Short mmCIF file of C-alpha atoms in Angstrom, two decimals:
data_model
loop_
_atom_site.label_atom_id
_atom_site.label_comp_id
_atom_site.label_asym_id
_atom_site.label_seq_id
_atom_site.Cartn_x
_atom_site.Cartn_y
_atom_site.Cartn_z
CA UNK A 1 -31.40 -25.35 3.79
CA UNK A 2 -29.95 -25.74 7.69
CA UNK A 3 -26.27 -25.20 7.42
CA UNK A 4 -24.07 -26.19 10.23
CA UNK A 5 -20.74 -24.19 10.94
CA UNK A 6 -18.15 -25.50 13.21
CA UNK A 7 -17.97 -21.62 14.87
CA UNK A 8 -14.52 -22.69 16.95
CA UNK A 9 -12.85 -19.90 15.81
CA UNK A 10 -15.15 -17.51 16.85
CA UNK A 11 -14.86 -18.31 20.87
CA UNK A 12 -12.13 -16.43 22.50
CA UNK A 13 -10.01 -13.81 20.41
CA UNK A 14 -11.01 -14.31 16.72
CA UNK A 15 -8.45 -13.53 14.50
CA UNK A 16 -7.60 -14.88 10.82
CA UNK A 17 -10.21 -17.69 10.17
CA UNK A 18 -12.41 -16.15 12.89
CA UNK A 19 -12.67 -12.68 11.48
CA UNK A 20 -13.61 -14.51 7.55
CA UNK A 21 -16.37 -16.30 9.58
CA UNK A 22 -17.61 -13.65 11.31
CA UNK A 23 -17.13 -11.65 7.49
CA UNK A 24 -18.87 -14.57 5.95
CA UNK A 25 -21.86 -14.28 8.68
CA UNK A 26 -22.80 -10.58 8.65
CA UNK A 27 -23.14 -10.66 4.96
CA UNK A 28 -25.49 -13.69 5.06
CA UNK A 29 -27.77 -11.93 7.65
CA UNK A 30 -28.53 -8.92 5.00
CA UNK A 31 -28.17 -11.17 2.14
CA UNK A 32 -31.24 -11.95 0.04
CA UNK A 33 -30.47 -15.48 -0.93
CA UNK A 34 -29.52 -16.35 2.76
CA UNK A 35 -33.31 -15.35 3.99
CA UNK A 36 -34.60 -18.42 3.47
CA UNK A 37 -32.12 -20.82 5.40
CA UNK A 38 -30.71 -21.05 8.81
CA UNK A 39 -27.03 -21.08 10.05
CA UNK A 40 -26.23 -23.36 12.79
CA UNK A 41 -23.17 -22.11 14.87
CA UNK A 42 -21.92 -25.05 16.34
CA UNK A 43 -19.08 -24.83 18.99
CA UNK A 44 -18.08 -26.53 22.00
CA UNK A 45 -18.50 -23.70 24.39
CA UNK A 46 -20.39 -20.46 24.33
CA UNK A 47 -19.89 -18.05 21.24
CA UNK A 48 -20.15 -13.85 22.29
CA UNK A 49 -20.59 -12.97 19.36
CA UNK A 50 -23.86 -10.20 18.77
CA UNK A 51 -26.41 -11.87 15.82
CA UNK A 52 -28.15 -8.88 14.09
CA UNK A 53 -30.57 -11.45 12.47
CA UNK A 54 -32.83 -14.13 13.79
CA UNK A 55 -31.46 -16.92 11.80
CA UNK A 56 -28.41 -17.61 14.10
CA UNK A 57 -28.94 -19.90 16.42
CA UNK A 58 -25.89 -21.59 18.54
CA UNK A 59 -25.50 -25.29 19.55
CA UNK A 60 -23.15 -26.34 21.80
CA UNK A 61 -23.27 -30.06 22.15
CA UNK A 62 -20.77 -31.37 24.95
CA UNK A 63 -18.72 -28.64 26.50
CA UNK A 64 -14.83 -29.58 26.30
CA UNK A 65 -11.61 -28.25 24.85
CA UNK A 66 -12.02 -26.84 21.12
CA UNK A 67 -9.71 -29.76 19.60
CA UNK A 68 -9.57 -32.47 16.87
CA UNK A 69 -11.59 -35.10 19.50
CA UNK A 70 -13.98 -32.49 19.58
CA UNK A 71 -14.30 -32.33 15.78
CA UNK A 72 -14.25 -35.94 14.83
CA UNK A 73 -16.51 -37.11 17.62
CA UNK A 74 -19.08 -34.36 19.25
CA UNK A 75 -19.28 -32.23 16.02
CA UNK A 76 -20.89 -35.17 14.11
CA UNK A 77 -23.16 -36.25 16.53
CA UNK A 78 -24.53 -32.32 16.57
CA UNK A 79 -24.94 -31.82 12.60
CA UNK A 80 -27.19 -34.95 13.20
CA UNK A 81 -29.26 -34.13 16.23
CA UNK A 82 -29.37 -30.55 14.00
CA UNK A 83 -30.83 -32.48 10.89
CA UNK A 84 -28.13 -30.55 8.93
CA UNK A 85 -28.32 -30.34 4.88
CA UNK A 86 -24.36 -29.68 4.71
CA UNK A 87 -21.70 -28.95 7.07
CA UNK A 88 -19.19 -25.69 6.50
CA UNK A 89 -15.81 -26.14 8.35
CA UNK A 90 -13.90 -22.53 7.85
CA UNK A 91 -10.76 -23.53 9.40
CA UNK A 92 -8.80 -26.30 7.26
CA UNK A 93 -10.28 -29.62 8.88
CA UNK A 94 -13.75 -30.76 9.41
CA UNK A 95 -14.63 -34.47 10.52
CA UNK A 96 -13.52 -37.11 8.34
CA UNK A 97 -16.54 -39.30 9.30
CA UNK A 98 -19.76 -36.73 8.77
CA UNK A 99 -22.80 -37.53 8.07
CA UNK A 100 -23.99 -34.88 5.72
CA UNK A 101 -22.07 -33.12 2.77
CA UNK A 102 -19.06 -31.55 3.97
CA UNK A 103 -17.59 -28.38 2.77
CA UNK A 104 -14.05 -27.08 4.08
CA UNK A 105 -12.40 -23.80 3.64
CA UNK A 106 -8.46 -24.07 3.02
CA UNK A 107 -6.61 -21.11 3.47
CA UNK A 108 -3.49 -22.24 2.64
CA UNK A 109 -0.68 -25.41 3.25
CA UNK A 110 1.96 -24.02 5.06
CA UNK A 111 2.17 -26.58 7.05
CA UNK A 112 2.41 -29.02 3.74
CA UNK A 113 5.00 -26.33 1.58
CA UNK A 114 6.94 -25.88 4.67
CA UNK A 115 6.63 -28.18 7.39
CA UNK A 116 9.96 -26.75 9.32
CA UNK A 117 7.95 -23.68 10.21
CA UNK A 118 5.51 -25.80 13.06
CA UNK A 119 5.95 -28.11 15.82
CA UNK A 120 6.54 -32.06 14.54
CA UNK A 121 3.62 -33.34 16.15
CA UNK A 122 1.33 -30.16 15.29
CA UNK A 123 2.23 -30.32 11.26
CA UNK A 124 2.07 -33.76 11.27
CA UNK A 125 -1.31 -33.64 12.68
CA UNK A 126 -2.20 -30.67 9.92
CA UNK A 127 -1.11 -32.49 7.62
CA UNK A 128 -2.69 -35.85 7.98
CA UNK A 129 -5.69 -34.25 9.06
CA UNK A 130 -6.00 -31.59 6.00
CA UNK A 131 -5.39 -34.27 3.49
CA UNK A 132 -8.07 -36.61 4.95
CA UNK A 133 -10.61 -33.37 4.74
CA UNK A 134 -10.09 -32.22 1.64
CA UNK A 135 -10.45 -36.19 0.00
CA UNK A 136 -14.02 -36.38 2.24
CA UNK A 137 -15.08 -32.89 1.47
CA UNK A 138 -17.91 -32.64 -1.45
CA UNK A 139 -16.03 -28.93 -2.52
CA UNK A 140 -13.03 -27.49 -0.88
CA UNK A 141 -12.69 -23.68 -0.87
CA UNK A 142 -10.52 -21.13 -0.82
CA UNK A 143 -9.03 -17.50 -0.65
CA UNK A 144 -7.08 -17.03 -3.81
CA UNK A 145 -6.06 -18.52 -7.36
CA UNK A 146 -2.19 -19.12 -5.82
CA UNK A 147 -3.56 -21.18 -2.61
CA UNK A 148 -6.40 -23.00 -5.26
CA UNK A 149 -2.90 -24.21 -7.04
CA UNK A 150 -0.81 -25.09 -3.89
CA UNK A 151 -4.08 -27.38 -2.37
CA UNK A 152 -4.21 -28.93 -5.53
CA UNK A 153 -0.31 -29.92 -5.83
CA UNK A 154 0.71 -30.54 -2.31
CA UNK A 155 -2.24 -32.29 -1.49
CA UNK A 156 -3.12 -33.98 -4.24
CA UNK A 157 -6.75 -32.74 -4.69
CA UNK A 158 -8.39 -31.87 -8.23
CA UNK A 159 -8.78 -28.47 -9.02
CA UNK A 160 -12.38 -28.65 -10.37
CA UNK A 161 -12.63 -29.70 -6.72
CA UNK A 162 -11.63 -26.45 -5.24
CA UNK A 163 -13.59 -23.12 -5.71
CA UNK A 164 -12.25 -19.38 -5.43
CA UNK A 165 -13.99 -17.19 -2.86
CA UNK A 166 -11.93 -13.70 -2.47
CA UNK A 167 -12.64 -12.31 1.29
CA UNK A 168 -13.89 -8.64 2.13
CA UNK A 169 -12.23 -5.48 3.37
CA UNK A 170 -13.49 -5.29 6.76
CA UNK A 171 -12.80 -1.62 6.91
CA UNK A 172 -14.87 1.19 5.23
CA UNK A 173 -13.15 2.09 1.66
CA UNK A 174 -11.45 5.15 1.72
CA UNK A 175 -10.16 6.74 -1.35
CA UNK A 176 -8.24 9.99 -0.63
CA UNK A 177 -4.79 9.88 -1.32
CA UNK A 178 -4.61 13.26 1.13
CA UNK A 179 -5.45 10.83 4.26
CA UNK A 180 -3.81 12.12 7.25
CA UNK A 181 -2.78 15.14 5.77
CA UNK A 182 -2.20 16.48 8.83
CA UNK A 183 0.09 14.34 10.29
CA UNK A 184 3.40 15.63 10.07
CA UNK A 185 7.11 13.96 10.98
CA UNK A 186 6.37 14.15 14.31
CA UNK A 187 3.08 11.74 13.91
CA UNK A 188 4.18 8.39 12.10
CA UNK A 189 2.61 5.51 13.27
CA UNK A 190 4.19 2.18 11.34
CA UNK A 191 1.73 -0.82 11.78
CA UNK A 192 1.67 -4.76 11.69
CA UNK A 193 -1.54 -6.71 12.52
CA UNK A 194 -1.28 -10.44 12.10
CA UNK A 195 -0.66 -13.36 14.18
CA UNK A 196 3.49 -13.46 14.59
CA UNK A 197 4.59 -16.72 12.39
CA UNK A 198 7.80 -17.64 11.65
CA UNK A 199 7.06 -16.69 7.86
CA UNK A 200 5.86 -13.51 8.57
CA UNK A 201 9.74 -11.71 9.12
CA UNK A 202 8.70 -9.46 12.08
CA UNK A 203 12.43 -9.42 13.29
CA UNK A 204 13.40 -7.82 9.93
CA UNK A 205 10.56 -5.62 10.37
CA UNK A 206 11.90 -4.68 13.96
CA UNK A 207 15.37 -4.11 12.48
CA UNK A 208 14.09 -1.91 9.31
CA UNK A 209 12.16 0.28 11.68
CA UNK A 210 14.97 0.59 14.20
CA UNK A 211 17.11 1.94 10.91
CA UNK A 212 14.28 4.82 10.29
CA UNK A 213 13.88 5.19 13.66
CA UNK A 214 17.82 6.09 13.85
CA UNK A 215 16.71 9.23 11.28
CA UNK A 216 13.32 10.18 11.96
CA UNK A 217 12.46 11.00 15.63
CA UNK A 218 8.36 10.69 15.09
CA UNK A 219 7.90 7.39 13.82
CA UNK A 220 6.53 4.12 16.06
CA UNK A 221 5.49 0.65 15.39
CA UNK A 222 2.59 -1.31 16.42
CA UNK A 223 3.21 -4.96 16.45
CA UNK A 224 0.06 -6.66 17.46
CA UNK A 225 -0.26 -10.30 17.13
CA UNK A 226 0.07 -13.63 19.53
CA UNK A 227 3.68 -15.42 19.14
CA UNK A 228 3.24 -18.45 17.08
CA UNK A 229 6.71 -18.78 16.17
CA UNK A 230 8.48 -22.06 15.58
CA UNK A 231 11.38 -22.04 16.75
CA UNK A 232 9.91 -19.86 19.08
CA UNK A 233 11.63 -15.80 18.93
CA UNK A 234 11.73 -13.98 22.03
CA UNK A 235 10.35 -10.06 20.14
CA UNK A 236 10.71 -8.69 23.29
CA UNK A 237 14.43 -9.07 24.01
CA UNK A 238 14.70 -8.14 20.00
CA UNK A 239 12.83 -4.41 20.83
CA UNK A 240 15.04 -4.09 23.64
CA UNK A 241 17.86 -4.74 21.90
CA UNK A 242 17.16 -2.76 18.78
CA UNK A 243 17.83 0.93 20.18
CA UNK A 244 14.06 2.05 19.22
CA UNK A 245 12.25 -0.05 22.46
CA UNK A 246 10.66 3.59 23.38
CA UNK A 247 8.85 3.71 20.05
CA UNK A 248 7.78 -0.14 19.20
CA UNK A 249 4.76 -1.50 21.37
CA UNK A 250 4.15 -5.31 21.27
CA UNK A 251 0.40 -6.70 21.83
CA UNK A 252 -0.90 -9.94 21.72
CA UNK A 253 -4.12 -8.93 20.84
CA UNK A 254 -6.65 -5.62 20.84
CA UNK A 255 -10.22 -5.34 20.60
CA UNK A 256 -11.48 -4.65 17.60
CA UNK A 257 -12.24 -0.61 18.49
CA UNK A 258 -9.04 -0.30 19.18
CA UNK A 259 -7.55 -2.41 16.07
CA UNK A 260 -9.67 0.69 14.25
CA UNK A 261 -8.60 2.94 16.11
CA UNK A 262 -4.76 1.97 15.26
CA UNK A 263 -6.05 1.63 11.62
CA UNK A 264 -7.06 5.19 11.16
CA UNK A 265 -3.82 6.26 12.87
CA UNK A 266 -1.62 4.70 10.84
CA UNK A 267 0.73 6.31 8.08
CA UNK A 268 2.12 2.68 6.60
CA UNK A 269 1.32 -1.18 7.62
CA UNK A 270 4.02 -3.48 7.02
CA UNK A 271 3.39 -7.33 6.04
CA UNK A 272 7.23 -9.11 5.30
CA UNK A 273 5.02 -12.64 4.76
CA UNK A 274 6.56 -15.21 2.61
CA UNK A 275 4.11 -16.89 2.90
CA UNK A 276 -0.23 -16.50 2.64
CA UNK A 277 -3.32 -17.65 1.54
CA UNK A 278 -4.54 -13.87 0.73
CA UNK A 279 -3.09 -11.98 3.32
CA UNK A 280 -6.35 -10.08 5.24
CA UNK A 281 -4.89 -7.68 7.40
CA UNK A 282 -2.76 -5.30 5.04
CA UNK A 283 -6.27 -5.27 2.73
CA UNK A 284 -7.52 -3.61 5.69
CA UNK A 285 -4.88 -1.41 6.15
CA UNK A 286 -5.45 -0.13 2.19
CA UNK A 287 -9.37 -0.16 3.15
CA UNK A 288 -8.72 2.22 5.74
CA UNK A 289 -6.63 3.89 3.49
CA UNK A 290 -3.06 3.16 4.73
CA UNK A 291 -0.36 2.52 2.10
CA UNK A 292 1.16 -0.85 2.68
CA UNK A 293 4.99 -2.57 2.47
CA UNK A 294 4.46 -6.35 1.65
CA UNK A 295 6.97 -9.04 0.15
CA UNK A 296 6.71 -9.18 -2.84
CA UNK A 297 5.47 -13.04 -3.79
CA UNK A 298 3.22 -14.33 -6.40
CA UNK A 299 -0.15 -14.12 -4.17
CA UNK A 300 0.91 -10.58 -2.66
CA UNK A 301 1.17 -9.51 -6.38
CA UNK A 302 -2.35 -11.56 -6.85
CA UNK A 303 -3.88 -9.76 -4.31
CA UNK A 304 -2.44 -6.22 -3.78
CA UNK A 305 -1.43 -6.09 -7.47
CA UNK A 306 0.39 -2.50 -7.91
CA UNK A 307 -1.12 -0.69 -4.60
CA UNK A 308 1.61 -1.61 -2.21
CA UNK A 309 5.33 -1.25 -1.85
CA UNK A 310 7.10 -4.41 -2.63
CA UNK A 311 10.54 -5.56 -1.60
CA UNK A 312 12.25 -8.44 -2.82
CA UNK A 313 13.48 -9.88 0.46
CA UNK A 314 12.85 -9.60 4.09
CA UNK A 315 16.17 -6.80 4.70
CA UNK A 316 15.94 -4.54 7.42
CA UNK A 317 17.68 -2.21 4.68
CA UNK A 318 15.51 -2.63 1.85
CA UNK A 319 12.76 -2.03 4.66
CA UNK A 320 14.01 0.65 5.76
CA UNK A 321 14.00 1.92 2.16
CA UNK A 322 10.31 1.23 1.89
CA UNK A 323 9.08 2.64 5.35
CA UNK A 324 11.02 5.97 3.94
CA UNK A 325 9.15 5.76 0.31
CA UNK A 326 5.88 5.42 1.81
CA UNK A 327 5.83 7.56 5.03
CA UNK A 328 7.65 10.50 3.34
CA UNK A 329 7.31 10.26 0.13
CA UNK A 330 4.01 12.19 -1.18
CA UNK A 331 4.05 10.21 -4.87
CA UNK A 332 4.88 7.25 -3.38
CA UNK A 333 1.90 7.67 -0.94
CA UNK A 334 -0.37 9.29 -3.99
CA UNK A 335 0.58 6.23 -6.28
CA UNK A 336 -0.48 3.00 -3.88
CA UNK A 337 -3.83 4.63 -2.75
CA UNK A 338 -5.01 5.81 -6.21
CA UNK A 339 -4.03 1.96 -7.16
CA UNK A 340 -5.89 0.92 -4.10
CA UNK A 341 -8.69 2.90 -5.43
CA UNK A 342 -8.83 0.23 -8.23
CA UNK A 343 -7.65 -3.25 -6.10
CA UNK A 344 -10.07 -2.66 -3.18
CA UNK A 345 -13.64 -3.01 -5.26
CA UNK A 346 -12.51 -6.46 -6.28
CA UNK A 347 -13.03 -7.72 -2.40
CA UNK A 348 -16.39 -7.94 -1.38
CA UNK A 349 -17.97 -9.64 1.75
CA UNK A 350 -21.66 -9.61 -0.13
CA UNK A 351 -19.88 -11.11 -3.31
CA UNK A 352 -17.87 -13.81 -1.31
CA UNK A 353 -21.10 -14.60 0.89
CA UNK A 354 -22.89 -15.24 -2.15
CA UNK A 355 -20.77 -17.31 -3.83
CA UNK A 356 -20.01 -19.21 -0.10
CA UNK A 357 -23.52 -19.88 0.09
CA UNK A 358 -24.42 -20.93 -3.46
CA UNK A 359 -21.19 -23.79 -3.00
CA UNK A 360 -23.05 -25.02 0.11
CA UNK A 361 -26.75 -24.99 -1.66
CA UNK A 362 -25.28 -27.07 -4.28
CA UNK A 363 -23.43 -29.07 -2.36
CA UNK A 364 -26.34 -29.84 0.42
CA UNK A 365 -27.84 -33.04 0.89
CA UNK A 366 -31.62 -32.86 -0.73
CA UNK A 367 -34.64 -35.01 0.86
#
């Protein structure tokens, strides 16, 4: 079987869908059941991304901007100069016109639950376009039994349609709840990885940690994610407003050594997302062994189940209560990463590969 991947989101600075392809990907090249076929990366510029197998080859086709002309026109025309069996789009939207089975990864509908949170033209376009996937698309998949619900209601798909594929931990499991035992007050590194949406509270998470960091001289907070608000929040007048701007650093994006680097340092990670498919990043942070402060919503519960701190509502108080619980508080700490110890086998890249790649085999056109 020749599978053809529209591999846009792994030009550039991969982040969400980019970092499940590239998940996706490594598995296949040291799965058994993915020796015998070949994964086209198709993209319409050049992909640096380091193949550890032989079975990765990349087509470009005509070199342009990464948007929906490219994907409804060029993208085609290369899964049939390719003499693709099926067609895997990871990121929502694949053409609506292809000429080969089409299978499309959903991660969610924000943009259909809540259309205030993105530009008028740019939901509109999600919209239209997601819809008009997921009717063409042989299977859709997805990340989680709360996002296989909201694709079926809000866009009017049958479930039997959709299939469940859990993501990986990227990060190596670790199980100690004695992690950082060193550390002391003086050593308290807070931490938020994700791309900085609208539904994803940072300011509350700015205001919480401004509370602790009123109390507790050591602590700081990483916020590392590109601004995708809408309407768009200027973070950096809220740090220097908040009375902590010494101890909060804002990046856009890091490489990936240094995303593990911040990983290992970190005493808590804080997610306030209303919001999510799954919700990746914070199933690093317990991978790496990092307690974890998430809202608490029906596919956080899903997902994270009792390793994590919940709070009911993006406060800066009741965050501030939570940074305290888990930064300072030994049972707290003890209690989330022996849960964690339970959650994290659950989330496998091997299992989701497999069960990736047997949708597309049955889904593939035969001769």
């Amino acid at each position: 079987m020749r599978v053809a991947i529209d591999a846009r989101e792994l030009r550039g600075e991969p982040t969400g869908v980019g970092r499940y392809l590239a998940g996706l990907l490594d598995a296949w090249e040291t799965l058994p059941a993915a020796q015998s076929h070949e994964f086209v990366l198709c993209a319409p510029g050049p992909i640096e991304r380091a193949s550890r197998g032989v079975r990765t080859v990349v087509r470009q086709g005509a070199i342009g901007k990464a948007g929906t002309a490219w994907e409804q026109l060029t993208l085609p025309a290369l899964v049939r100069e390719i003499r693709a069996d099926v067609l895997f789009a990871p990121a929502y939207t694949g053409p609506v016109f292809c000429p080969v089975p089409l299978v499309v990864a959903i991660h969610d509908v924000s943009f259909a639950a809540r259309p205030e949170w993105f530009a008028p033209r740019e939901g509109l376009r999600r919209r239209i376009l997601a819809w008009l996937t997921a009717r063409r698309a042989a299977r859709v998949l997805t990340i989680s039994a709360f996002s296989k619900r909201e694709i079926a209601g809000r866009l009017h798909i049958d479930e039997s349609k959709i299939e469940v594929a859990y993501p990986g931990a990227s990060y190596p499991v670790r199980h100690s709840n004695v992690r950082n035992a060193g550390s002391t007050e003086n050593d308290q590194l807070v931490l938020f990885v994700g791309s900085l949406f609208t539904r994803r509270h940072v300011p509350a998470l700015i205001d919480g940690f401004s509370k602790l960091a009123r109390q507790r001289p050591g602590v700081t907070l990483e916020i590392v994610g590109d601004n995708r608000t809408t309407p768009r929040v200027d973070f950096q007048a809220l740090v220097s407003a908040s009375g902590a701007a010494d101890r909060i650093t804002l990046r856009s994006y890091v490489a990936e050594e240094t995303l593990q680097a911040l990983y290992s340092r970190a005493r808590a990670f804080v997610f306030l997302s209303e919001y999510e498919g799954f919700g990746l990043t914070p199933l690093e942070a317990l991978a790496a062994g990092v307690p974890i402060v998430v809202l608490d919503t029906p596919v956080a519960r899903e997902v994270y189940q009792d390793a994590a701190a919940y709070v009911p509502r993006p406060d800066a108080a009741l965050v501030h209560a939570a940074l305290e619980r888990v930064l300072f508080e030994g049972a707290e700490r003890a209690r989330i990463l022996e849960a964690s110890a339970r959650v994290l086998p659950r989330y496998s890249w091997h299992a989701c590969a497999e069960r990736v790649l047997a949708v597309l085999s049955a889904t593939a056109k035969r001769e």
